[in-house]
Amino acid sequence: MTEDREIREGKIYAMVGYWLFLCILPLLLKKDNKFAVHHGKQGLVLFIFIVAAFIFYVIPILGPLLYRLASVVYFICFLWGSIEALRGRYCRIPIIADIADKIIL
């Protein structure tokens, strides 16, 4: 019963956690909500991923291609995570979730 309540209270924060730099909101404002923090951590890893891809953009020819590929991957993960958060489900995005699990707040 408490898990259902936790999911209801953290659902919007969990979804917002995938919106680039807004990933910090669930980590700061809902740090006691496991559902919101789970999605916020994955959002943080995705944000770091897209920032790193943007940094590599300056490499001639290869940089823009890598950035486009990273943007597509980010967008797919963003949609998947946001939809699953709104549905009230814990989702584990491959590779991203493994890295997010190592983050200690």
Tab-separated table of N, CA, C and O in Angstrom, residues 7-83:
chain	number	residue	atom	x	y	z
A	7	ILE	N	4.496	5.780	-5.442
A	7	ILE	CA	4.479	5.924	-6.899
A	7	ILE	C	3.568	7.076	-7.307
A	7	ILE	O	3.941	7.901	-8.138
A	8	ARG	N	2.380	7.156	-6.709
A	8	ARG	CA	1.462	8.259	-7.031
A	8	ARG	C	2.094	9.617	-6.739
A	8	ARG	O	1.977	10.547	-7.524
A	9	GLU	N	2.757	9.740	-5.594
A	9	GLU	CA	3.357	11.018	-5.201
A	9	GLU	C	4.581	11.368	-6.036
A	9	GLU	O	4.894	12.536	-6.216
A	10	GLY	N	5.296	10.382	-6.533
A	10	GLY	CA	6.534	10.636	-7.258
A	10	GLY	C	6.435	10.571	-8.761
A	10	GLY	O	7.413	10.811	-9.463
A	11	LYS	N	5.243	10.266	-9.273
A	11	LYS	CA	5.061	10.025	-10.704
A	11	LYS	C	5.488	11.219	-11.567
A	11	LYS	O	6.244	11.055	-12.525
A	12	ILE	N	5.038	12.405	-11.258
A	12	ILE	CA	5.364	13.592	-12.063
A	12	ILE	C	6.848	13.914	-11.953
A	12	ILE	O	7.513	14.214	-12.952
A	13	TYR	N	7.395	13.823	-10.750
A	13	TYR	CA	8.827	14.082	-10.565
A	13	TYR	C	9.662	13.044	-11.321
A	13	TYR	O	10.703	13.371	-11.876
A	14	ALA	N	9.204	11.804	-11.321
A	14	ALA	CA	9.919	10.753	-12.045
A	14	ALA	C	9.936	11.041	-13.536
A	14	ALA	O	10.963	10.881	-14.200
A	15	MET	N	8.813	11.488	-14.077
A	15	MET	CA	8.742	11.799	-15.502
A	15	MET	C	9.653	12.985	-15.838
A	15	MET	O	10.395	12.947	-16.810
A	16	VAL	N	9.593	14.028	-15.020
A	16	VAL	CA	10.413	15.222	-15.262
A	16	VAL	C	11.902	14.882	-15.145
A	16	VAL	O	12.746	15.550	-15.745
A	17	GLY	N	12.225	13.825	-14.433
A	17	GLY	CA	13.610	13.415	-14.255
A	17	GLY	C	14.329	13.064	-15.547
A	17	GLY	O	15.548	12.997	-15.578
A	18	TYR	N	13.596	12.855	-16.611
A	18	TYR	CA	14.216	12.526	-17.897
A	18	TYR	C	14.414	13.750	-18.789
A	18	TYR	O	14.950	13.629	-19.869
A	19	TRP	N	13.968	14.910	-18.357
A	19	TRP	CA	14.043	16.124	-19.173
A	19	TRP	C	15.353	16.866	-18.927
A	19	TRP	O	15.410	17.836	-18.175
A	20	LEU	N	16.414	16.424	-19.560
A	20	LEU	CA	17.732	17.041	-19.504
A	20	LEU	C	18.115	17.465	-18.101
A	20	LEU	O	18.155	16.638	-17.210
A	21	PHE	N	18.424	18.754	-17.887
A	21	PHE	CA	18.946	19.207	-16.600
A	21	PHE	C	17.901	19.171	-15.478
A	21	PHE	O	18.254	19.320	-14.305
A	22	LEU	N	16.641	18.965	-15.802
A	22	LEU	CA	15.612	18.872	-14.772
A	22	LEU	C	15.696	17.567	-13.984
A	22	LEU	O	14.950	17.367	-13.034
A	23	CYS	N	16.626	16.699	-14.362
A	23	CYS	CA	16.823	15.442	-13.640
A	23	CYS	C	17.183	15.696	-12.174
A	23	CYS	O	16.993	14.830	-11.328
A	24	ILE	N	17.647	16.888	-11.888
A	24	ILE	CA	18.046	17.233	-10.523
A	24	ILE	C	16.824	17.405	-9.607
A	24	ILE	O	16.928	17.219	-8.400
A	25	LEU	N	15.662	17.738	-10.178
A	25	LEU	CA	14.462	17.983	-9.360
A	25	LEU	C	14.048	16.796	-8.503
A	25	LEU	O	13.872	16.944	-7.296
A	26	PRO	N	13.874	15.600	-9.078
A	26	PRO	CA	13.485	14.486	-8.206
A	26	PRO	C	14.579	14.117	-7.207
A	26	PRO	O	14.282	13.659	-6.106
A	27	LEU	N	15.818	14.358	-7.579
A	27	LEU	CA	16.921	14.011	-6.684
A	27	LEU	C	17.010	14.960	-5.496
A	27	LEU	O	17.480	14.566	-4.422
A	28	LEU	N	16.557	16.187	-5.671
A	28	LEU	CA	16.582	17.163	-4.583
A	28	LEU	C	15.243	17.266	-3.851
A	28	LEU	O	15.206	17.315	-2.620
A	29	LEU	N	14.155	17.331	-4.606
A	29	LEU	CA	12.849	17.601	-4.003
A	29	LEU	C	12.131	16.354	-3.500
A	29	LEU	O	11.271	16.450	-2.629
A	30	LYS	N	12.447	15.209	-4.055
A	30	LYS	CA	11.783	13.960	-3.650
A	30	LYS	C	12.807	12.892	-3.283
A	30	LYS	O	12.653	11.720	-3.631
A	31	LYS	N	13.838	13.285	-2.561
A	31	LYS	CA	14.917	12.340	-2.265
A	31	LYS	C	14.496	11.180	-1.360
A	31	LYS	O	15.195	10.184	-1.271
A	32	ASP	N	13.344	11.280	-0.715
A	32	ASP	CA	12.848	10.173	0.106
A	32	ASP	C	11.900	9.261	-0.661
A	32	ASP	O	11.418	8.277	-0.125
A	33	ASN	N	11.627	9.577	-1.913
A	33	ASN	CA	10.718	8.797	-2.746
A	33	ASN	C	11.550	7.904	-3.672
A	33	ASN	O	12.166	8.381	-4.619
A	34	LYS	N	11.560	6.604	-3.406
A	34	LYS	CA	12.390	5.669	-4.172
A	34	LYS	C	12.055	5.668	-5.663
A	34	LYS	O	12.934	5.549	-6.495
A	35	PHE	N	10.766	5.801	-5.975
A	35	PHE	CA	10.326	5.784	-7.368
A	35	PHE	C	10.888	6.982	-8.132
A	35	PHE	O	11.469	6.839	-9.208
A	36	ALA	N	10.734	8.176	-7.573
A	36	ALA	CA	11.228	9.390	-8.221
A	36	ALA	C	12.749	9.383	-8.320
A	36	ALA	O	13.316	9.764	-9.350
A	37	VAL	N	13.415	8.937	-7.279
A	37	VAL	CA	14.885	8.897	-7.289
A	37	VAL	C	15.399	7.891	-8.310
A	37	VAL	O	16.379	8.154	-9.017
A	38	HIS	N	14.736	6.748	-8.424
A	38	HIS	CA	15.129	5.731	-9.413
A	38	HIS	C	15.144	6.341	-10.820
A	38	HIS	O	16.120	6.220	-11.556
A	39	HIS	N	14.057	7.009	-11.183
A	39	HIS	CA	13.967	7.613	-12.512
A	39	HIS	C	14.872	8.833	-12.624
A	39	HIS	O	15.446	9.085	-13.687
A	40	GLY	N	15.029	9.587	-11.548
A	40	GLY	CA	15.914	10.748	-11.558
A	40	GLY	C	17.367	10.362	-11.798
A	40	GLY	O	18.089	11.049	-12.530
A	41	LYS	N	17.801	9.272	-11.203
A	41	LYS	CA	19.174	8.805	-11.419
A	41	LYS	C	19.395	8.391	-12.870
A	41	LYS	O	20.430	8.700	-13.459
A	42	GLN	N	18.433	7.690	-13.439
A	42	GLN	CA	18.564	7.307	-14.846
A	42	GLN	C	18.573	8.547	-15.734
A	42	GLN	O	19.340	8.627	-16.699
A	43	GLY	N	17.742	9.519	-15.407
A	43	GLY	CA	17.731	10.778	-16.148
A	43	GLY	C	19.055	11.514	-16.043
A	43	GLY	O	19.527	12.107	-17.021
A	44	LEU	N	19.670	11.466	-14.874
A	44	LEU	CA	20.980	12.105	-14.682
A	44	LEU	C	22.042	11.454	-15.562
A	44	LEU	O	22.837	12.143	-16.206
A	45	VAL	N	22.044	10.140	-15.626
A	45	VAL	CA	23.003	9.431	-16.476
A	45	VAL	C	22.767	9.777	-17.948
A	45	VAL	O	23.722	10.014	-18.700
A	46	LEU	N	21.514	9.854	-18.360
A	46	LEU	CA	21.203	10.234	-19.749
A	46	LEU	C	21.653	11.661	-20.033
A	46	LEU	O	22.167	11.955	-21.117
A	47	PHE	N	21.466	12.557	-19.074
A	47	PHE	CA	21.900	13.942	-19.247
A	47	PHE	C	23.421	14.014	-19.414
A	47	PHE	O	23.926	14.698	-20.312
A	48	ILE	N	24.153	13.305	-18.590
A	48	ILE	CA	25.616	13.280	-18.702
A	48	ILE	C	26.020	12.696	-20.051
A	48	ILE	O	26.954	13.185	-20.701
A	49	PHE	N	25.312	11.672	-20.503
A	49	PHE	CA	25.580	11.047	-21.798
A	49	PHE	C	25.420	12.053	-22.940
A	49	PHE	O	26.282	12.158	-23.815
A	50	ILE	N	24.336	12.826	-22.940
A	50	ILE	CA	24.096	13.759	-24.042
A	50	ILE	C	25.057	14.946	-23.968
A	50	ILE	O	25.484	15.475	-24.998
A	51	VAL	N	25.453	15.363	-22.766
A	51	VAL	CA	26.444	16.438	-22.628
A	51	VAL	C	27.798	15.965	-23.160
A	51	VAL	O	28.485	16.708	-23.873
A	52	ALA	N	28.174	14.735	-22.840
A	52	ALA	CA	29.434	14.182	-23.350
A	52	ALA	C	29.402	14.093	-24.873
A	52	ALA	O	30.390	14.422	-25.550
A	53	ALA	N	28.271	13.688	-25.423
A	53	ALA	CA	28.139	13.619	-26.886
A	53	ALA	C	28.264	15.002	-27.505
A	53	ALA	O	28.867	15.167	-28.565
A	54	PHE	N	27.706	16.003	-26.846
A	54	PHE	CA	27.797	17.377	-27.344
A	54	PHE	C	29.242	17.866	-27.336
A	54	PHE	O	29.672	18.560	-28.252
A	55	ILE	N	29.997	17.483	-26.321
A	55	ILE	CA	31.418	17.865	-26.249
A	55	ILE	C	32.188	17.256	-27.424
A	55	ILE	O	33.044	17.907	-28.009
A	56	PHE	N	31.856	16.011	-27.779
A	56	PHE	CA	32.534	15.358	-28.909
A	56	PHE	C	32.110	15.917	-30.266
A	56	PHE	O	32.696	15.584	-31.284
A	57	TYR	N	31.099	16.763	-30.268
A	57	TYR	CA	30.597	17.368	-31.501
A	57	TYR	C	31.677	18.160	-32.238
A	57	TYR	O	31.637	18.288	-33.456
A	58	VAL	N	32.663	18.673	-31.507
A	58	VAL	CA	33.699	19.516	-32.122
A	58	VAL	C	34.678	18.713	-32.989
A	58	VAL	O	35.426	19.298	-33.769
A	59	ILE	N	34.676	17.396	-32.873
A	59	ILE	CA	35.553	16.570	-33.693
A	59	ILE	C	35.038	16.617	-35.136
A	59	ILE	O	33.879	16.297	-35.385
A	60	PRO	N	35.869	17.019	-36.080
A	60	PRO	CA	35.398	17.119	-37.472
A	60	PRO	C	34.861	15.788	-38.011
A	60	PRO	O	35.390	14.724	-37.706
A	61	ILE	N	33.843	15.852	-38.778
A	61	ILE	CA	33.158	14.760	-39.474
A	61	ILE	C	32.560	13.729	-38.503
A	61	ILE	O	31.355	13.516	-38.496
A	62	LEU	N	33.370	13.108	-37.688
A	62	LEU	CA	32.904	12.060	-36.790
A	62	LEU	C	32.045	12.620	-35.655
A	62	LEU	O	31.059	12.000	-35.256
A	63	GLY	N	32.398	13.791	-35.148
A	63	GLY	CA	31.679	14.394	-34.022
A	63	GLY	C	30.200	14.600	-34.274
A	63	GLY	O	29.363	14.153	-33.478
A	64	PRO	N	29.840	15.277	-35.373
A	64	PRO	CA	28.407	15.468	-35.645
A	64	PRO	C	27.639	14.158	-35.833
A	64	PRO	O	26.482	14.046	-35.415
A	65	LEU	N	28.281	13.165	-36.425
A	65	LEU	CA	27.618	11.869	-36.596
A	65	LEU	C	27.368	11.189	-35.253
A	65	LEU	O	26.282	10.655	-35.015
A	66	LEU	N	28.392	11.224	-34.395
A	66	LEU	CA	28.235	10.641	-33.054
A	66	LEU	C	27.157	11.372	-32.268
A	66	LEU	O	26.362	10.752	-31.560
A	67	TYR	N	27.120	12.697	-32.407
A	67	TYR	CA	26.121	13.481	-31.677
A	67	TYR	C	24.707	13.155	-32.164
A	67	TYR	O	23.788	13.033	-31.359
A	68	ARG	N	24.540	12.999	-33.445
A	68	ARG	CA	23.218	12.640	-33.977
A	68	ARG	C	22.781	11.271	-33.472
A	68	ARG	O	21.626	11.074	-33.085
A	69	LEU	N	23.701	10.322	-33.492
A	69	LEU	CA	23.392	8.989	-32.992
A	69	LEU	C	23.045	9.044	-31.498
A	69	LEU	O	22.059	8.440	-31.060
A	70	ALA	N	23.832	9.779	-30.742
A	70	ALA	CA	23.574	9.917	-29.308
A	70	ALA	C	22.233	10.598	-29.059
A	70	ALA	O	21.511	10.238	-28.123
A	71	SER	N	21.875	11.568	-29.896
A	71	SER	CA	20.593	12.260	-29.747
A	71	SER	C	19.418	11.319	-29.981
A	71	SER	O	18.413	11.379	-29.269
A	72	VAL	N	19.548	10.441	-30.953
A	72	VAL	CA	18.496	9.459	-31.219
A	72	VAL	C	18.362	8.499	-30.043
A	72	VAL	O	17.255	8.212	-29.576
A	73	VAL	N	19.497	8.014	-29.541
A	73	VAL	CA	19.482	7.107	-28.396
A	73	VAL	C	18.873	7.813	-27.188
A	73	VAL	O	18.029	7.248	-26.478
A	74	TYR	N	19.277	9.060	-26.952
A	74	TYR	CA	18.737	9.825	-25.833
A	74	TYR	C	17.223	9.973	-25.967
A	74	TYR	O	16.486	9.767	-25.006
A	75	PHE	N	16.756	10.330	-27.161
A	75	PHE	CA	15.332	10.563	-27.367
A	75	PHE	C	14.515	9.289	-27.119
A	75	PHE	O	13.451	9.335	-26.496
A	76	ILE	N	15.020	8.160	-27.573
A	76	ILE	CA	14.328	6.884	-27.349
A	76	ILE	C	14.261	6.575	-25.853
A	76	ILE	O	13.202	6.209	-25.321
A	77	CYS	N	15.385	6.740	-25.165
A	77	CYS	CA	15.413	6.483	-23.720
A	77	CYS	C	14.547	7.482	-22.958
A	77	CYS	O	13.866	7.126	-21.989
A	78	PHE	N	14.554	8.740	-23.406
A	78	PHE	CA	13.728	9.784	-22.803
A	78	PHE	C	12.246	9.416	-22.904
A	78	PHE	O	11.502	9.485	-21.919
A	79	LEU	N	11.815	9.014	-24.087
A	79	LEU	CA	10.410	8.633	-24.274
A	79	LEU	C	10.044	7.403	-23.448
A	79	LEU	O	9.014	7.381	-22.765
A	80	TRP	N	10.894	6.397	-23.507
A	80	TRP	CA	10.631	5.157	-22.780
A	80	TRP	C	10.533	5.432	-21.278
A	80	TRP	O	9.575	5.030	-20.615
A	81	GLY	N	11.532	6.112	-20.745
A	81	GLY	CA	11.540	6.396	-19.313
A	81	GLY	C	10.376	7.266	-18.875
A	81	GLY	O	9.736	7.001	-17.849
A	82	SER	N	10.075	8.289	-19.642
A	82	SER	CA	8.964	9.190	-19.295
A	82	SER	C	7.623	8.454	-19.307
A	82	SER	O	6.809	8.621	-18.397
A	83	ILE	N	7.401	7.653	-20.319
A	83	ILE	CA	6.138	6.908	-20.421
A	83	ILE	C	6.012	5.906	-19.281
A	83	ILE	O	4.962	5.794	-18.642
